[in-house]
């Protein structure tokens, strides 16, 4: 997956409400076991990533902490194609998560688990175990410890499982299932909480320009039906030129307001993440470096922390 796709996937799957919903639907039969309020972003110490290990930085890593003394590090890796080395990569991801805890926790460690979200329209049949990398030799069982991966085939989810989803990830799962089984996509009339993140993710996964048009021209869209109606009608003449210009200005204003609101939400979320990680022992400068925050934004967060 390219960098652009990774960033898009991170934006949606790193939303606490989306991750909690996905875990409940896929792992707990739709029961609300995982609560949004118990999901936190998790920062891995950047010093662990040497030149050779930089590729081990995860697509998505969050901490689910249902109790004060209980927590789980949950990673999600996004794949549009199968990867023969995925079991090795996942083992390395989990290892880094455990190594990271040595410097943070005294006597208390959280389990680390990684799920592979696969968006392909063919089953992921091979390369689910580390042992498959050594299929050219007869392994001595007592001299080898195997390692498997958990692959969630999004396009092959049962409708019952998809209908459990309440968050915007429903749109993603529904799209890939429809296209695989019906070869066409009829958008559902469901409200979107994260329309920009959802539409941009769909574009990066599918290369369907309709999603890109929606993202760029109408950031305030509320559901996918509305989004596709907008796309289909955007080229249709509707009255006089002045009226069209007015509609365009109103749409642009709505988009700008949405972007400003989304940016403020992002800053509030990141400020909370900075506070939590400072309480874990990270310095302000370490956190800024890990998040890759610009100098201007660093001044903003430093001032906010000083005010509190």
Short mmCIF file of C-alpha atoms in Angstrom, two decimals, residues 1-302:
data_model
loop_
_atom_site.label_atom_id
_atom_site.label_comp_id
_atom_site.label_asym_id
_atom_site.label_seq_id
_atom_site.Cartn_x
_atom_site.Cartn_y
_atom_site.Cartn_z
CA UNK A 1 0.00 0.00 0.00
CA UNK A 2 1.32 3.43 -0.88
CA UNK A 3 1.92 6.24 1.58
CA UNK A 4 -1.22 8.09 0.44
CA UNK A 5 -3.42 5.07 1.09
CA UNK A 6 -1.82 4.43 4.47
CA UNK A 7 -2.51 8.00 5.57
CA UNK A 8 -6.14 7.80 4.45
CA UNK A 9 -6.69 4.49 6.22
CA UNK A 10 -5.07 5.83 9.37
CA UNK A 11 -7.42 8.79 9.47
CA UNK A 12 -10.55 6.63 9.56
CA UNK A 13 -9.36 3.61 11.54
CA UNK A 14 -7.66 5.77 14.15
CA UNK A 15 -11.00 7.34 15.06
CA UNK A 16 -11.89 5.81 18.48
CA UNK A 17 -15.57 5.33 17.57
CA UNK A 18 -14.63 3.50 14.35
CA UNK A 19 -12.06 1.21 15.98
CA UNK A 20 -14.38 0.34 18.86
CA UNK A 21 -17.19 -0.45 16.41
CA UNK A 22 -14.96 -2.60 14.20
CA UNK A 23 -13.68 -4.63 17.16
CA UNK A 24 -17.18 -5.16 18.50
CA UNK A 25 -18.53 -6.26 15.12
CA UNK A 26 -15.66 -8.55 14.18
CA UNK A 27 -14.67 -9.98 17.56
CA UNK A 28 -17.69 -9.75 19.87
CA UNK A 29 -20.68 -10.45 17.60
CA UNK A 30 -21.82 -6.84 17.73
CA UNK A 31 -21.96 -6.61 21.52
CA UNK A 32 -20.67 -3.28 22.83
CA UNK A 33 -17.75 -4.76 24.72
CA UNK A 34 -15.26 -2.12 23.53
CA UNK A 35 -16.21 1.44 24.45
CA UNK A 36 -15.05 4.48 22.47
CA UNK A 37 -13.96 6.22 25.68
CA UNK A 38 -11.51 3.41 26.43
CA UNK A 39 -9.61 3.75 23.13
CA UNK A 40 -6.39 5.79 23.19
CA UNK A 41 -3.72 6.52 20.56
CA UNK A 42 -0.47 4.75 21.37
CA UNK A 43 2.93 6.21 20.60
CA UNK A 44 5.90 3.93 20.09
CA UNK A 45 9.24 5.34 21.22
CA UNK A 46 10.91 6.66 18.05
CA UNK A 47 14.35 5.59 19.30
CA UNK A 48 13.35 1.99 18.58
CA UNK A 49 13.17 2.73 14.88
CA UNK A 50 16.67 2.51 13.50
CA UNK A 51 17.26 2.98 9.79
CA UNK A 52 16.43 -0.66 9.10
CA UNK A 53 13.37 -0.67 11.35
CA UNK A 54 11.61 2.45 10.08
CA UNK A 55 9.32 0.30 7.92
CA UNK A 56 7.97 -1.32 11.10
CA UNK A 57 5.98 1.76 12.05
CA UNK A 58 2.37 0.61 12.03
CA UNK A 59 -0.56 1.72 9.94
CA UNK A 60 -2.67 1.95 13.09
CA UNK A 61 -1.87 1.25 16.75
CA UNK A 62 -4.21 2.00 19.63
CA UNK A 63 -4.52 1.07 23.28
CA UNK A 64 -7.81 -0.38 24.47
CA UNK A 65 -7.87 0.02 28.23
CA UNK A 66 -11.16 -1.28 29.68
CA UNK A 67 -9.74 -1.25 33.22
CA UNK A 68 -6.95 0.57 35.00
CA UNK A 69 -4.80 -2.57 35.26
CA UNK A 70 -5.90 -4.13 31.94
CA UNK A 71 -5.05 -3.08 28.42
CA UNK A 72 -4.49 -4.38 24.90
CA UNK A 73 -2.34 -2.92 22.14
CA UNK A 74 -4.32 -3.33 18.93
CA UNK A 75 -2.67 -2.85 15.57
CA UNK A 76 -4.35 -2.87 12.17
CA UNK A 77 -2.39 -3.28 8.95
CA UNK A 78 -4.11 -2.49 5.66
CA UNK A 79 -3.51 -4.56 2.55
CA UNK A 80 -4.99 -4.33 -0.91
CA UNK A 81 -2.83 -7.25 -2.07
CA UNK A 82 -1.51 -10.38 -0.40
CA UNK A 83 2.03 -10.23 0.97
CA UNK A 84 4.21 -13.34 1.21
CA UNK A 85 6.13 -11.80 4.13
CA UNK A 86 3.12 -10.59 6.09
CA UNK A 87 3.54 -13.12 8.92
CA UNK A 88 7.13 -11.97 9.39
CA UNK A 89 6.07 -8.32 9.35
CA UNK A 90 3.31 -8.89 11.90
CA UNK A 91 5.66 -10.79 14.19
CA UNK A 92 8.09 -7.86 13.97
CA UNK A 93 5.32 -5.32 14.64
CA UNK A 94 4.25 -7.15 17.78
CA UNK A 95 7.85 -7.56 18.91
CA UNK A 96 8.45 -3.81 18.64
CA UNK A 97 5.29 -3.20 20.71
CA UNK A 98 6.64 -5.45 23.47
CA UNK A 99 10.13 -3.96 23.32
CA UNK A 100 8.62 -0.49 23.61
CA UNK A 101 6.93 -1.45 26.88
CA UNK A 102 10.24 -2.31 28.56
CA UNK A 103 11.03 1.39 28.88
CA UNK A 104 7.53 2.46 29.87
CA UNK A 105 6.15 -0.05 32.36
CA UNK A 106 7.41 -1.64 35.52
CA UNK A 107 6.00 -5.11 35.94
CA UNK A 108 2.90 -4.43 33.85
CA UNK A 109 2.77 -5.33 30.17
CA UNK A 110 -0.11 -5.20 27.73
CA UNK A 111 -0.67 -7.93 25.12
CA UNK A 112 -0.06 -6.84 21.54
CA UNK A 113 -2.19 -8.14 18.68
CA UNK A 114 -2.25 -7.25 14.99
CA UNK A 115 -5.09 -7.72 12.51
CA UNK A 116 -4.61 -7.54 8.75
CA UNK A 117 -7.49 -5.84 6.93
CA UNK A 118 -7.44 -7.18 3.39
CA UNK A 119 -9.52 -5.45 0.70
CA UNK A 120 -8.84 -7.77 -2.24
CA UNK A 121 -11.63 -9.53 -4.17
CA UNK A 122 -9.89 -12.91 -4.01
CA UNK A 123 -9.30 -14.96 -0.88
CA UNK A 124 -6.00 -14.63 0.94
CA UNK A 125 -5.17 -18.34 0.72
CA UNK A 126 -1.41 -18.47 1.22
CA UNK A 127 1.28 -16.86 3.34
CA UNK A 128 -0.69 -16.79 6.57
CA UNK A 129 2.05 -18.51 8.56
CA UNK A 130 5.73 -17.83 9.09
CA UNK A 131 6.48 -21.46 8.21
CA UNK A 132 5.38 -20.82 4.61
CA UNK A 133 8.53 -18.73 4.12
CA UNK A 134 10.54 -21.92 4.59
CA UNK A 135 8.52 -24.25 2.41
CA UNK A 136 11.66 -25.12 0.45
CA UNK A 137 12.98 -27.08 3.44
CA UNK A 138 11.67 -29.74 5.80
CA UNK A 139 11.40 -27.94 9.11
CA UNK A 140 12.36 -29.75 12.29
CA UNK A 141 9.33 -29.05 14.45
CA UNK A 142 11.28 -28.86 17.72
CA UNK A 143 13.63 -26.27 16.24
CA UNK A 144 10.95 -23.90 14.96
CA UNK A 145 8.19 -21.79 16.49
CA UNK A 146 5.55 -20.83 13.97
CA UNK A 147 3.72 -17.51 13.87
CA UNK A 148 0.39 -16.91 12.14
CA UNK A 149 -1.61 -13.83 11.20
CA UNK A 150 -5.25 -12.85 11.57
CA UNK A 151 -6.59 -11.75 8.18
CA UNK A 152 -9.98 -10.04 7.94
CA UNK A 153 -11.18 -10.34 4.34
CA UNK A 154 -13.37 -7.26 4.09
CA UNK A 155 -14.92 -8.15 0.71
CA UNK A 156 -15.91 -11.59 1.99
CA UNK A 157 -17.58 -10.56 5.25
CA UNK A 158 -21.03 -12.05 5.76
CA UNK A 159 -23.91 -9.59 5.53
CA UNK A 160 -24.77 -10.38 9.14
CA UNK A 161 -21.33 -9.17 10.21
CA UNK A 162 -21.48 -6.04 8.01
CA UNK A 163 -24.88 -5.10 9.43
CA UNK A 164 -23.37 -5.12 12.92
CA UNK A 165 -21.23 -2.13 11.98
CA UNK A 166 -22.61 1.17 13.21
CA UNK A 167 -19.68 3.43 12.36
CA UNK A 168 -18.55 4.80 9.00
CA UNK A 169 -16.56 1.63 8.37
CA UNK A 170 -19.91 0.13 7.36
CA UNK A 171 -19.56 2.09 4.11
CA UNK A 172 -16.18 0.49 3.42
CA UNK A 173 -17.27 -3.07 4.17
CA UNK A 174 -20.59 -2.67 2.35
CA UNK A 175 -18.90 -1.31 -0.78
CA UNK A 176 -16.41 -4.16 -1.15
CA UNK A 177 -19.04 -6.82 -0.46
CA UNK A 178 -21.47 -5.32 -2.98
CA UNK A 179 -18.86 -4.96 -5.71
CA UNK A 180 -17.66 -8.55 -5.20
CA UNK A 181 -21.11 -10.13 -5.18
CA UNK A 182 -23.15 -7.79 -7.43
CA UNK A 183 -20.45 -6.08 -9.52
CA UNK A 184 -22.21 -2.75 -8.87
CA UNK A 185 -22.47 -0.39 -5.92
CA UNK A 186 -25.70 1.09 -4.58
CA UNK A 187 -24.83 3.48 -1.74
CA UNK A 188 -26.78 3.08 1.51
CA UNK A 189 -28.71 5.95 3.05
CA UNK A 190 -26.70 6.10 6.27
CA UNK A 191 -25.43 9.16 8.08
CA UNK A 192 -21.66 9.71 8.06
CA UNK A 193 -19.81 10.94 11.12
CA UNK A 194 -16.47 11.23 9.32
CA UNK A 195 -17.44 12.01 5.70
CA UNK A 196 -14.08 13.39 4.55
CA UNK A 197 -12.07 10.51 6.02
CA UNK A 198 -14.52 7.92 4.69
CA UNK A 199 -14.72 9.28 1.14
CA UNK A 200 -10.98 9.79 0.87
CA UNK A 201 -10.32 6.29 2.14
CA UNK A 202 -12.74 4.88 -0.42
CA UNK A 203 -11.00 6.78 -3.20
CA UNK A 204 -7.52 5.57 -2.21
CA UNK A 205 -8.70 1.95 -1.95
CA UNK A 206 -10.76 1.88 -5.15
CA UNK A 207 -9.40 4.62 -7.43
CA UNK A 208 -13.06 5.48 -8.04
CA UNK A 209 -12.92 9.18 -8.92
CA UNK A 210 -16.46 9.74 -7.71
CA UNK A 211 -15.20 9.55 -4.14
CA UNK A 212 -12.42 12.03 -4.94
CA UNK A 213 -14.88 14.45 -6.50
CA UNK A 214 -17.07 14.20 -3.42
CA UNK A 215 -14.08 14.79 -1.14
CA UNK A 216 -12.85 17.84 -3.02
CA UNK A 217 -16.12 19.50 -3.92
CA UNK A 218 -18.50 18.77 -1.07
CA UNK A 219 -16.77 18.11 2.23
CA UNK A 220 -20.03 18.66 4.10
CA UNK A 221 -21.81 15.64 2.65
CA UNK A 222 -23.80 13.76 5.29
CA UNK A 223 -24.43 10.37 3.72
CA UNK A 224 -23.27 8.35 0.74
CA UNK A 225 -26.57 8.63 -1.12
CA UNK A 226 -26.30 12.39 -0.93
CA UNK A 227 -22.69 12.14 -2.00
CA UNK A 228 -23.49 10.17 -5.15
CA UNK A 229 -26.47 12.38 -5.94
CA UNK A 230 -24.12 15.32 -5.75
CA UNK A 231 -21.66 13.65 -8.12
CA UNK A 232 -24.33 12.71 -10.66
CA UNK A 233 -25.94 16.12 -10.61
CA UNK A 234 -22.88 18.32 -10.36
CA UNK A 235 -22.68 18.76 -14.17
CA UNK A 236 -26.38 19.34 -14.76
CA UNK A 237 -27.43 22.86 -15.58
CA UNK A 238 -29.69 24.27 -12.85
CA UNK A 239 -31.00 27.65 -13.75
CA UNK A 240 -29.10 30.79 -14.51
CA UNK A 241 -25.38 31.29 -14.20
CA UNK A 242 -25.80 33.55 -11.15
CA UNK A 243 -27.74 30.86 -9.33
CA UNK A 244 -25.08 28.29 -10.13
CA UNK A 245 -22.39 30.64 -8.82
CA UNK A 246 -24.33 31.17 -5.62
CA UNK A 247 -24.68 27.41 -5.10
CA UNK A 248 -20.97 26.97 -5.67
CA UNK A 249 -20.13 29.70 -3.17
CA UNK A 250 -22.43 28.18 -0.59
CA UNK A 251 -20.90 24.74 -1.14
CA UNK A 252 -17.40 26.18 -0.81
CA UNK A 253 -18.34 28.00 2.39
CA UNK A 254 -19.85 24.80 3.77
CA UNK A 255 -16.68 22.90 2.85
CA UNK A 256 -14.44 25.51 4.49
CA UNK A 257 -16.54 25.45 7.67
CA UNK A 258 -16.32 21.66 7.73
CA UNK A 259 -12.54 21.76 7.26
CA UNK A 260 -12.15 24.29 10.08
CA UNK A 261 -14.33 22.21 12.37
CA UNK A 262 -12.43 19.04 11.49
CA UNK A 263 -9.10 20.80 12.08
CA UNK A 264 -10.19 22.00 15.52
CA UNK A 265 -11.35 18.49 16.43
CA UNK A 266 -7.99 17.14 15.25
CA UNK A 267 -6.12 19.65 17.40
CA UNK A 268 -8.25 18.87 20.46
CA UNK A 269 -7.72 15.14 19.95
CA UNK A 270 -3.97 15.62 19.52
CA UNK A 271 -3.76 17.87 22.60
CA UNK A 272 -5.36 15.09 24.66
CA UNK A 273 -2.91 12.58 23.17
CA UNK A 274 0.03 14.86 24.07
CA UNK A 275 -1.17 15.11 27.68
CA UNK A 276 -1.63 11.36 28.00
CA UNK A 277 1.81 10.61 26.59
CA UNK A 278 3.48 13.27 28.77
CA UNK A 279 1.92 11.51 31.75
CA UNK A 280 3.58 8.31 30.45
CA UNK A 281 6.98 9.97 30.70
CA UNK A 282 7.51 11.34 27.19
CA UNK A 283 8.91 14.87 26.94
CA UNK A 284 7.10 17.53 24.92
CA UNK A 285 9.87 17.56 22.29
CA UNK A 286 9.84 13.75 21.97
CA UNK A 287 6.09 13.79 21.32
CA UNK A 288 6.42 16.58 18.75
CA UNK A 289 9.09 14.59 16.90
CA UNK A 290 7.09 11.36 16.94
CA UNK A 291 3.96 13.06 15.61
CA UNK A 292 5.98 15.10 13.08
CA UNK A 293 4.33 18.36 14.21
CA UNK A 294 5.44 21.61 12.55
CA UNK A 295 7.05 24.43 14.53
CA UNK A 296 3.94 26.62 14.25
CA UNK A 297 1.75 23.85 15.66
CA UNK A 298 4.31 23.13 18.37
CA UNK A 299 3.92 26.73 19.57
CA UNK A 300 0.15 26.30 19.61
CA UNK A 301 0.24 23.14 21.75
CA UNK A 302 2.94 24.54 24.04
#
